[in-house]
CSV table of C-alpha atoms and ligand atoms in Angstrom, one decimal:
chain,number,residue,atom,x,y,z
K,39,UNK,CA,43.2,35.3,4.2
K,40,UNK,CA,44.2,37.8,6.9
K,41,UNK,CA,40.6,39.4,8.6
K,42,UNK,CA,40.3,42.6,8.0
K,43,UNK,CA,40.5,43.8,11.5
K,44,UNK,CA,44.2,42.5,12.4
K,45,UNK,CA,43.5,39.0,14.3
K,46,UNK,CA,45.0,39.9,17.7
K,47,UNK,CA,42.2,38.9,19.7
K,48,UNK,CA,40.7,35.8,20.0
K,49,UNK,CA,37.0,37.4,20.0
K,50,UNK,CA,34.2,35.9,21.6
K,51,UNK,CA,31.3,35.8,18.8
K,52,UNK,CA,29.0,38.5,20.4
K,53,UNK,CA,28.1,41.8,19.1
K,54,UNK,CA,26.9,44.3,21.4
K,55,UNK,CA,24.5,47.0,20.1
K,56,UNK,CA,23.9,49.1,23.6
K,57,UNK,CA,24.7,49.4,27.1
K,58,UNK,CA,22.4,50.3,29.8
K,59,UNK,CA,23.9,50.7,33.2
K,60,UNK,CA,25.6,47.2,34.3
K,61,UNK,CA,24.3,45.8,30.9
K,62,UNK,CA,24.8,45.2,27.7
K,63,UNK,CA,22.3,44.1,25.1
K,64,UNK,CA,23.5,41.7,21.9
K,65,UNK,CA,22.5,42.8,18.8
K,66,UNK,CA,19.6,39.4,19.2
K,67,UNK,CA,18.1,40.9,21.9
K,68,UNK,CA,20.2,38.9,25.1
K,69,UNK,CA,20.6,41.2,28.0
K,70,UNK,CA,24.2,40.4,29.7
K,71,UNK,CA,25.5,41.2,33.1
K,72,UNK,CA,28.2,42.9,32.6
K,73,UNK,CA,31.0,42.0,35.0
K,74,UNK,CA,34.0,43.1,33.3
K,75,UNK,CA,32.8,46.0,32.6
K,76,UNK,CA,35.4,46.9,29.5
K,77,UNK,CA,38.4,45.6,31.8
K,78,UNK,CA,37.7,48.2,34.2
K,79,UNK,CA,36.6,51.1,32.0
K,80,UNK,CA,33.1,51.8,32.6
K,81,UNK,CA,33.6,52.4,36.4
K,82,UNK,CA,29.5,54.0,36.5
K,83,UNK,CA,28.7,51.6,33.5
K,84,UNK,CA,27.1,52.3,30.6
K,85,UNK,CA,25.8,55.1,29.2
K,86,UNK,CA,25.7,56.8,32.6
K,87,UNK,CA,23.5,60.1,32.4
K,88,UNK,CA,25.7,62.4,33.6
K,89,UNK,CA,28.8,60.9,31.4
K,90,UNK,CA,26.5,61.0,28.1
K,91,UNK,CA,25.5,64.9,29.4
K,92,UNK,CA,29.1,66.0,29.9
K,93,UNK,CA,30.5,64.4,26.5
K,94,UNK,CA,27.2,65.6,24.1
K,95,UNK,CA,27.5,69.1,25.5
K,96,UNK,CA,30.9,69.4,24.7
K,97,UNK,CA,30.3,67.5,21.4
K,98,UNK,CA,28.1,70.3,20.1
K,99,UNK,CA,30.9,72.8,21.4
K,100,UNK,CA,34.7,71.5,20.6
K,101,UNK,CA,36.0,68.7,19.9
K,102,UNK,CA,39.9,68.9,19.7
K,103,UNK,CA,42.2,71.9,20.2
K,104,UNK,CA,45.2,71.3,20.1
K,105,UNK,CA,47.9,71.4,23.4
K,106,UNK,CA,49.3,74.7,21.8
K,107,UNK,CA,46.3,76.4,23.8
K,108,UNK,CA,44.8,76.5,27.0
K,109,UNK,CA,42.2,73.6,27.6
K,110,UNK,CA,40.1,74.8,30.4
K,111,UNK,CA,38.5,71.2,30.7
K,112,UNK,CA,42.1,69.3,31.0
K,113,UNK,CA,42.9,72.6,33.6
K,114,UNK,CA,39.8,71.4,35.6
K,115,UNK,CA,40.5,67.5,35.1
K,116,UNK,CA,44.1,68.5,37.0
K,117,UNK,CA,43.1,70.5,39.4
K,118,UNK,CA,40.5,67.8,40.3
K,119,UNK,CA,43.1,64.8,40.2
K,120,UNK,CA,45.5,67.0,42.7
K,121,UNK,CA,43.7,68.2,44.7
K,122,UNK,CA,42.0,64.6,45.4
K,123,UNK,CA,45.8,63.1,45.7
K,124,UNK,CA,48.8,63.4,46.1
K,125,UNK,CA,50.2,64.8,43.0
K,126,UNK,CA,50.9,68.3,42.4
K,127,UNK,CA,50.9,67.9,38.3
K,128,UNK,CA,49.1,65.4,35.6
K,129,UNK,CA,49.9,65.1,32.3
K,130,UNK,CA,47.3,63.7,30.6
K,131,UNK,CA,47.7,60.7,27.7
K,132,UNK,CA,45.3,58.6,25.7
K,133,UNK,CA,45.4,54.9,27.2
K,134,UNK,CA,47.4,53.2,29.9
K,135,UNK,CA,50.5,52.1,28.1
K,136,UNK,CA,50.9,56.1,26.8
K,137,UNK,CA,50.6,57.0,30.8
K,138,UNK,CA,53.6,54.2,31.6
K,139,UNK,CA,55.6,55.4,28.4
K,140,UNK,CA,55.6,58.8,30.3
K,141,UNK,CA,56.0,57.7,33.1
K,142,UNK,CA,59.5,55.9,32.2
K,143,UNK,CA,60.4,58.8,30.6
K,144,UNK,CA,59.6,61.0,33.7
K,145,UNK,CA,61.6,59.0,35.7
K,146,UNK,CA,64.5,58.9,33.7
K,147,UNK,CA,64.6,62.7,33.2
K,148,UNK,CA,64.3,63.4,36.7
K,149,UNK,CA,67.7,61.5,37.3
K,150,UNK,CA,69.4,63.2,34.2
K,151,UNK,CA,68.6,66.3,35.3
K,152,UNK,CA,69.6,65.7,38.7
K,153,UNK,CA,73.0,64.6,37.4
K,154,UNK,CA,72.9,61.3,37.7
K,155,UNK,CA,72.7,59.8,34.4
K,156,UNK,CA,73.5,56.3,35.4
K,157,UNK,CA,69.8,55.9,37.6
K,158,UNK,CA,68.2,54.5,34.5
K,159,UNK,CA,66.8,51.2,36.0
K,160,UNK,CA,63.5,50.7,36.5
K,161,UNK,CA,62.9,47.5,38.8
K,162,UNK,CA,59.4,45.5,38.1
K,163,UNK,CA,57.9,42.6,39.2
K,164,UNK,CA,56.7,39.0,37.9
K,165,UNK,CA,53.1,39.2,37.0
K,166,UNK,CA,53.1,42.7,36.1
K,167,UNK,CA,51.4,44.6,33.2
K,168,UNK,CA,52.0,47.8,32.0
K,169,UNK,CA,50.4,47.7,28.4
K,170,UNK,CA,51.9,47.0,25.2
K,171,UNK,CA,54.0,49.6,24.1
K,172,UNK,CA,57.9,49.3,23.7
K,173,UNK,CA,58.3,50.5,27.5
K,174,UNK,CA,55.1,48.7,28.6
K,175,UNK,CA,56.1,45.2,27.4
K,176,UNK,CA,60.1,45.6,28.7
K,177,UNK,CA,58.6,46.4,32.0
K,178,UNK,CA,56.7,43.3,32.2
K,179,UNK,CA,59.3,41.4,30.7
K,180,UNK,CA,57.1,38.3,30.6
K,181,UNK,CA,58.1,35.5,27.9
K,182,UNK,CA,54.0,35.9,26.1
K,183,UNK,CA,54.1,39.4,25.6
K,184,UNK,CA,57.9,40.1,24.7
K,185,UNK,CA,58.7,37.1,22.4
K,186,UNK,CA,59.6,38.2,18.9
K,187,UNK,CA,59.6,41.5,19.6
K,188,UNK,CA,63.0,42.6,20.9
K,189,UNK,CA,65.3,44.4,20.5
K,190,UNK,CA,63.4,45.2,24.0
K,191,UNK,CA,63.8,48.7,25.3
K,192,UNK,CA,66.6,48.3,28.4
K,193,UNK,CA,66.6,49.2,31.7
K,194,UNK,CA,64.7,47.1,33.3
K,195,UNK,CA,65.2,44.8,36.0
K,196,UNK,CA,62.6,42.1,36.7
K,197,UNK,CA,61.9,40.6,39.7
K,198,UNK,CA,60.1,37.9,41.4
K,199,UNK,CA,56.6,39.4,42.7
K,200,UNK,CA,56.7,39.3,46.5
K,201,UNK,CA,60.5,38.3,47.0
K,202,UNK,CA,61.8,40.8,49.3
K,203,UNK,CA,65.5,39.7,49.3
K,204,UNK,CA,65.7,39.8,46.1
K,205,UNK,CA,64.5,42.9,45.9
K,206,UNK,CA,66.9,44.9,49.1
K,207,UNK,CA,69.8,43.1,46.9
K,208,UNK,CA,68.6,44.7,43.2
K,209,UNK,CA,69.1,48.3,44.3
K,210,UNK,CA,72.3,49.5,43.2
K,211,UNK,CA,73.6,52.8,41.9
K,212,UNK,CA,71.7,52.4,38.4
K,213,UNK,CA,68.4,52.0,39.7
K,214,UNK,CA,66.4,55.5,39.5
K,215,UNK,CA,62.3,54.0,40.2
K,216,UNK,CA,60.3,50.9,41.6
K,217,UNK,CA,57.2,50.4,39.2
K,218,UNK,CA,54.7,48.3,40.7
K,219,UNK,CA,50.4,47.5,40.4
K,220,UNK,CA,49.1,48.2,44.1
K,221,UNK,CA,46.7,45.2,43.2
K,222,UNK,CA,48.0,43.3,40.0
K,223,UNK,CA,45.2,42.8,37.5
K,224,UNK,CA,45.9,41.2,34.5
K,225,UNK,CA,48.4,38.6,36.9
K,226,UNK,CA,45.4,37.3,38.2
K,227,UNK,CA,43.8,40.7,40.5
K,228,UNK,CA,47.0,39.6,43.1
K,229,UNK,CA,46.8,42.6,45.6
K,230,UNK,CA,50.0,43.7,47.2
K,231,UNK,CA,49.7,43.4,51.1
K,232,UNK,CA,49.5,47.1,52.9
K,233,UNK,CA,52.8,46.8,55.1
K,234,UNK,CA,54.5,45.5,51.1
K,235,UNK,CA,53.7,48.6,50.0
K,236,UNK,CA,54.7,50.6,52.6
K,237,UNK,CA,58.2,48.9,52.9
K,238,UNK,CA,58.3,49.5,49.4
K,239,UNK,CA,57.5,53.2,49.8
K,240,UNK,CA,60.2,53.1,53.1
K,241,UNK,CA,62.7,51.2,50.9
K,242,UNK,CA,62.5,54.1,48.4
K,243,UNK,CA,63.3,57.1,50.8
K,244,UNK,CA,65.8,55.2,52.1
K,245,UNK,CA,68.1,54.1,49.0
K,246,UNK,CA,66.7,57.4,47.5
K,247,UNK,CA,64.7,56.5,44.7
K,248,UNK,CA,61.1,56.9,43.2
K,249,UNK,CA,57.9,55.2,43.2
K,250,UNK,CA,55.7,54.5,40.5
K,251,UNK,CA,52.6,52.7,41.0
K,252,UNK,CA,50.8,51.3,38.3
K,253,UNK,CA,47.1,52.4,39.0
K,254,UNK,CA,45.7,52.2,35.4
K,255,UNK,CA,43.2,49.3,36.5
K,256,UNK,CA,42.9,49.3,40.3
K,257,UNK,CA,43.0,53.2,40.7
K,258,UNK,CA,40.0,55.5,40.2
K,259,UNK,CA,37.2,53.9,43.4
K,260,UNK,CA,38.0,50.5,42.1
K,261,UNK,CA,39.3,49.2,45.2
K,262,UNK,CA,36.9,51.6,47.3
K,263,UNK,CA,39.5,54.5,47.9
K,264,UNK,CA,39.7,56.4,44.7
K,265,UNK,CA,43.6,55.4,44.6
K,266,UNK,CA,44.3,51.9,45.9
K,267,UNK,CA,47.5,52.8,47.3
K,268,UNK,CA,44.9,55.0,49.9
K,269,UNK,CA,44.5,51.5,52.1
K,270,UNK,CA,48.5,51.5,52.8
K,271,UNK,CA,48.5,54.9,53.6
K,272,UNK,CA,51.8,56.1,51.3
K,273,UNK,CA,51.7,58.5,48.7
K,274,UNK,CA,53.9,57.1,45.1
K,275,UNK,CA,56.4,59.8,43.3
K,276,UNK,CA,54.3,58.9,40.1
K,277,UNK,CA,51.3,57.4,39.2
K,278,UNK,CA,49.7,56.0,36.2
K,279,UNK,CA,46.0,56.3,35.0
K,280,UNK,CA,43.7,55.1,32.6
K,281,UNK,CA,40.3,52.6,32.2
K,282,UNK,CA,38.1,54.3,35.3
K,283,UNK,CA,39.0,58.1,34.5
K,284,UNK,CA,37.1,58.0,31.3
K,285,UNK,CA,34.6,55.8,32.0
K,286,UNK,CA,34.8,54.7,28.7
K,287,UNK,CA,36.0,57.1,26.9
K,288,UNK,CA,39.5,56.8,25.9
K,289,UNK,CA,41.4,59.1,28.7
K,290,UNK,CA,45.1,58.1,30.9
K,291,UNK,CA,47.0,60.1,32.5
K,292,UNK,CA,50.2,60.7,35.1
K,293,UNK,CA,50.3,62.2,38.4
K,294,UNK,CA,53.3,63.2,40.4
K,295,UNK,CA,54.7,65.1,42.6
K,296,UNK,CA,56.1,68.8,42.1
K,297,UNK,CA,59.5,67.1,42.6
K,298,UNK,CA,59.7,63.7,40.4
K,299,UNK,CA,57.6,65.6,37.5
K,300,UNK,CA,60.8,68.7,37.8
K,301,UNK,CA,62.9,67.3,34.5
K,302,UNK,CA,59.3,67.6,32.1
K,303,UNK,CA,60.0,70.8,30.9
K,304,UNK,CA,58.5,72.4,27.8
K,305,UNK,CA,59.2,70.7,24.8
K,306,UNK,CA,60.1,67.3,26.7
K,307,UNK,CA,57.0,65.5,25.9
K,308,UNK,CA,53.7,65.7,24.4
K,309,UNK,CA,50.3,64.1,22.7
K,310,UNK,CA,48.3,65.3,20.1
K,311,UNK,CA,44.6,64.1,21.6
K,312,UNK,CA,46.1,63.9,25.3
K,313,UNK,CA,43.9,65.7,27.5
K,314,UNK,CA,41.5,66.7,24.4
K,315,UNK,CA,38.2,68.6,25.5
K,316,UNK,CA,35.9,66.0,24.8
K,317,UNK,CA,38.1,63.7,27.5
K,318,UNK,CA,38.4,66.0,30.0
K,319,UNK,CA,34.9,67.1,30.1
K,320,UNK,CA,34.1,63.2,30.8
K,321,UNK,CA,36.4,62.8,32.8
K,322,UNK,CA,35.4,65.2,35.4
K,323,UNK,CA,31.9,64.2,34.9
K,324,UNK,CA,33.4,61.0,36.5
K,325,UNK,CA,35.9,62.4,39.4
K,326,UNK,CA,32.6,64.3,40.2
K,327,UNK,CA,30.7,61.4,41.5
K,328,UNK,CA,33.7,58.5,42.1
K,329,UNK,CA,35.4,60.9,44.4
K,330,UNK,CA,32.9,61.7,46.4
K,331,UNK,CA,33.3,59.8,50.0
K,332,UNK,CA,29.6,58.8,49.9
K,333,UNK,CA,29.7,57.0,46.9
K,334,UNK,CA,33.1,55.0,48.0
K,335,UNK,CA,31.5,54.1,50.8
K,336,UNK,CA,29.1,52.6,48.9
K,337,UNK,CA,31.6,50.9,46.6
K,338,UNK,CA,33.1,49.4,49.9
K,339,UNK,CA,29.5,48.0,50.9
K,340,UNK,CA,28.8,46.3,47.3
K,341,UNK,CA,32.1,45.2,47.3
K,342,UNK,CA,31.1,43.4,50.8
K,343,UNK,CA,28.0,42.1,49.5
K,344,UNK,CA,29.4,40.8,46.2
K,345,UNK,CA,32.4,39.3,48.0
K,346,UNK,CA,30.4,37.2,50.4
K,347,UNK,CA,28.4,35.8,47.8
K,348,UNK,CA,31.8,34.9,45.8
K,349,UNK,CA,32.2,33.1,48.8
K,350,UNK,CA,29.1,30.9,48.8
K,351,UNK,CA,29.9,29.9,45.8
K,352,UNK,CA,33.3,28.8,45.9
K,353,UNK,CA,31.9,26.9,49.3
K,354,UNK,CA,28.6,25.3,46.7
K,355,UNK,CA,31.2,24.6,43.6
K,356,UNK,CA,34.7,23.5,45.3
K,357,UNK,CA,35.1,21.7,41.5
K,358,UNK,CA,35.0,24.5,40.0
K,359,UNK,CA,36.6,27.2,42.3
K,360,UNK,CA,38.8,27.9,45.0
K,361,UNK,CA,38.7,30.7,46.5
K,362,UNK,CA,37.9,34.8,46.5
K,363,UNK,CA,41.1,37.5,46.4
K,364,UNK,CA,41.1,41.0,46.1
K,365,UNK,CA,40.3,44.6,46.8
K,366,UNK,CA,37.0,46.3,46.3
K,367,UNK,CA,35.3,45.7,43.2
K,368,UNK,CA,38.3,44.3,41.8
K,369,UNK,CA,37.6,40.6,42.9
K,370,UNK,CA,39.1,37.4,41.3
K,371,UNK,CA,37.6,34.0,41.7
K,372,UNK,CA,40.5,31.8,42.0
K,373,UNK,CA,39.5,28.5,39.8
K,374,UNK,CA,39.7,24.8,40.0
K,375,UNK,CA,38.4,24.5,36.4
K,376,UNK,CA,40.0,25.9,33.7
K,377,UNK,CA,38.9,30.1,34.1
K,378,UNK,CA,38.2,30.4,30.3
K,379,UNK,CA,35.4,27.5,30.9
K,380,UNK,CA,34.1,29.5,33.2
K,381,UNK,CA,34.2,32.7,31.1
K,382,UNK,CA,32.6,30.4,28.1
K,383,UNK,CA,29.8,28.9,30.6
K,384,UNK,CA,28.9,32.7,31.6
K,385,UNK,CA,28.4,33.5,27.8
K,386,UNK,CA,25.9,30.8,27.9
K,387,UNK,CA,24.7,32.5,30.9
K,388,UNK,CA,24.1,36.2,29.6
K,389,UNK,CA,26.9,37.1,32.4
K,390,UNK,CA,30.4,38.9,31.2
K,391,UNK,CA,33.4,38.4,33.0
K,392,UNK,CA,37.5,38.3,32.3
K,393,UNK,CA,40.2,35.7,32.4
K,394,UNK,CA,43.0,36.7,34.0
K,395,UNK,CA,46.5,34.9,34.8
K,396,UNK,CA,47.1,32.5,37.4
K,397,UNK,CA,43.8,30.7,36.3
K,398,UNK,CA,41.9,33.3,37.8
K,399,UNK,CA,38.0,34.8,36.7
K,400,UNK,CA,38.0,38.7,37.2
K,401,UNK,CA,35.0,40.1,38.3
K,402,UNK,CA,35.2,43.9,37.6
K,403,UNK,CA,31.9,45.2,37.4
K,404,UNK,CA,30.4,48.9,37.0
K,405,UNK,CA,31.3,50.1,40.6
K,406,UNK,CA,27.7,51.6,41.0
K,407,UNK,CA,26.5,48.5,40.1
K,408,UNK,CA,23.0,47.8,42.4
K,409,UNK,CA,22.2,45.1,45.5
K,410,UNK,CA,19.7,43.5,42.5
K,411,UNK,CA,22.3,43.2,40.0
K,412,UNK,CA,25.0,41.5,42.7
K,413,UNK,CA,22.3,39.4,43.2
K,414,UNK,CA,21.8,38.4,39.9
K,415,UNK,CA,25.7,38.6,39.7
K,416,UNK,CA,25.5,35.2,42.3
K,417,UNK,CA,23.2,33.7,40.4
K,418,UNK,CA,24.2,33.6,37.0
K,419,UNK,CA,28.1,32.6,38.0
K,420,UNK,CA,26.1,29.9,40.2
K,421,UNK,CA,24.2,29.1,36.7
K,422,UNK,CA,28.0,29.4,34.9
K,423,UNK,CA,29.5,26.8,37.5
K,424,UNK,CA,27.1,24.3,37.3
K,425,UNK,CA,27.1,24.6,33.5
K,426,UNK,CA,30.7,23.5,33.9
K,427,UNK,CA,30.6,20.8,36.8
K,428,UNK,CA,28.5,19.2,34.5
K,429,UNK,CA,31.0,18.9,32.0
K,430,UNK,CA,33.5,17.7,34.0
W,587,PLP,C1,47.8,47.8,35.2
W,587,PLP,C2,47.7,48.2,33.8
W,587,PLP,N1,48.6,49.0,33.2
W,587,PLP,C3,48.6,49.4,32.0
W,587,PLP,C4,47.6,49.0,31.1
W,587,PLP,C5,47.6,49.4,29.7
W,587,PLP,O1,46.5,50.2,29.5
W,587,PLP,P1,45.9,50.5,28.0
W,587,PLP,O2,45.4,49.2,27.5
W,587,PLP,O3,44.9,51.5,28.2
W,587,PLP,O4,47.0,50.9,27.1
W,587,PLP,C6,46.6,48.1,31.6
W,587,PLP,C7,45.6,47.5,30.7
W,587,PLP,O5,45.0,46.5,31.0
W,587,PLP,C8,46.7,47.7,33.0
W,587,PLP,O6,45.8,46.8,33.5
């Protein structure tokens, strides 16, 4: 018989009755380290104070309102988003794959309008994810997540993920945007090297065509700049958000500029919940503090600390690991063993992390996480990789 909760996970049998911080506590009492962190959602963990203040006062206030009024707590969300980046509008959505649904759209209306029809392409690359909407899977375009489901929307043209010929000979006259994950998460947290994304961004101006990046899990002080595309120094034409902005609660949204963002006139798009008060108020609870240089310069220094004890023990368990790769506090451990062994052994170990593609372990933990908790961090994976040398 069928569960009654559709089987589309493959759930590990934990329940967890609270968080506190970087931890979450099963319902018998275990208190896990909690290094995935909700794939990237609870960027100032659990139950932060000021997160629980900001969504319980508005609680007792409003709810919903609908977008036929003025939301002053989406207008402050917006203004805070733009005036921290380089977008001059955000429309806000209710997940990542709603963000890259507008943000296909956006692209594709800014072309129309500009008379040129024909620029429907959208190029994307090996690896990719975008979610798992009818645009989000397209873009992807890998075999796992499209199989069965077609007809797949068109207009995409997939590429191999670093190829650069192949990408200066895909640009033709139908191609309107390049949609790309400045650090590639569920691919296996693959970050895209600095001068890539600038010759992407150069590449752009030149054939005339816009920019999407794909920020959903490495934007929003994950990488230590609160967008990852920062550390290249570009600025996108459109960028997706989701996971970090609501630190939990559910809250996307796309940024662009003045200029991409011209064909979304009133009446071309919309969201019932998008950008509801009780989002927004959260969500600026969280811009507050992951915006704020101090604390991104702290993210940077427990990203140094966590990252050079990644690297002791890939050097203490070369059976079971490989190497260290990526950006901030979005750090995969590149394994020997097979990464969902490792995943199982940290279960045993009260320690939560992610499998990822490329037979990678993710390690994206609360991004105010403290020098104790790496700590601990280093020694329960070290706990997890002996669990699983021994069963070699
Ligand atoms: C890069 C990226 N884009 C889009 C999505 C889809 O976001 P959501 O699951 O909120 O729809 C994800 C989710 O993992 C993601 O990592």
């Amino acid at each position: 018989m069928i569960p009654t909760v559709l089987p589309t996970y493959n759930r590990a049998p934990l329940h967890f009755t609270k968080g506190e911080g970087a931890w979450l506590i099963e319902q018998d009492g275990r208190r896990f380290l909690d290094l995935g962190a909700g794939i990237a959602v609870n960027a100032l963990g659990h139950a932060h104070p000021a997160l629980v203040k900001a969504l319980t006062d508005q609680a007792q206030n409003l709810w919903h309102v609908s977008n036929l009024y003025e939301i002053p707590q989406q207008q402050a969300l917006a203004d805070k988003l733009t005036e921290a980046s380089f977008a001059d509008t955000v429309f806000f959505t209710n997940s990542g794959t709603e963000a890259c649904e507008l943000a296909v759209k956006m692209a594709r209306k800014y072309w129309y309008d500009k008379g040129h029809p024909e620029k429907t392409d959208i190029i994307t690359f090996s690896g990719s994810f975008h979610g798992r909407s009818s645009a989000g899977i397209a873009a992807a375009g890998s075999e796992k997540m499209v199989k069965g489901f077609g007809p797949l929307l068109p207009g995409f043209v997939h590429l191999p993920w670093g190829d650069h010929e192949a990408l200066n000979g895909a640009i033709t006259d139908t191609t309107g945007a390049i949609l790309i994950e400045p650090v590639q998460g569920e691919g296996g947290i693959r970050p895209l090297p600095d001068q890539c994304l600038k010759g992407l961004r150069d590449l752009c101006d030149e054939k005339g065509i816009l920019l999407i990046l794909d920020e959903v899990q490495c934007g929003v002080g994950r990488t230590g700049k609160l967008f990852a595309h920062e550390w290249a120094g570009i600025e996108p034409d459109i960028m997706m958000v989701a996971k970090g902005i609501g630190g939990g609660f559910p809250l996307g949204a796309v940024l662009a500029t003045e200029e991409a963002a011209s064909g979304m006139t009133a009446g071309t798009h919309g969201s019932t919940y998008g950008g509801n008060p009780l989002g927004c108020a959260v969500g600026c609870a969280v811009m507050e503090i992951v915006s704020d240089p101090e604390f991104l310069a702290d993210v940077n220094r427990r990203a140094g600390l966590l990252r050079q004890k990644l690297e002791g023990l890939v050097a203490a368990h070369p059976k079971v690991f490989e190497g260290v790769r990526g950006s901030g506090l979005m750090l995969g451990l590149k394994c020997v063993a097979p990464n969902v062994d490792v995943v199982q052994a940290g279960y045993k170990s009260d320690l939560l992390t992610v499998p990822a593609a490329d037979n990678v372990l993710r390690l994206l933990p609360p991004l105010n996480l403290t020098d104790a908790e790496i700590g601990e961090a280093a020694a329960r994976l070290d706990a997890a990789a002996t669990l699983v040398e021994a069963a070699l």
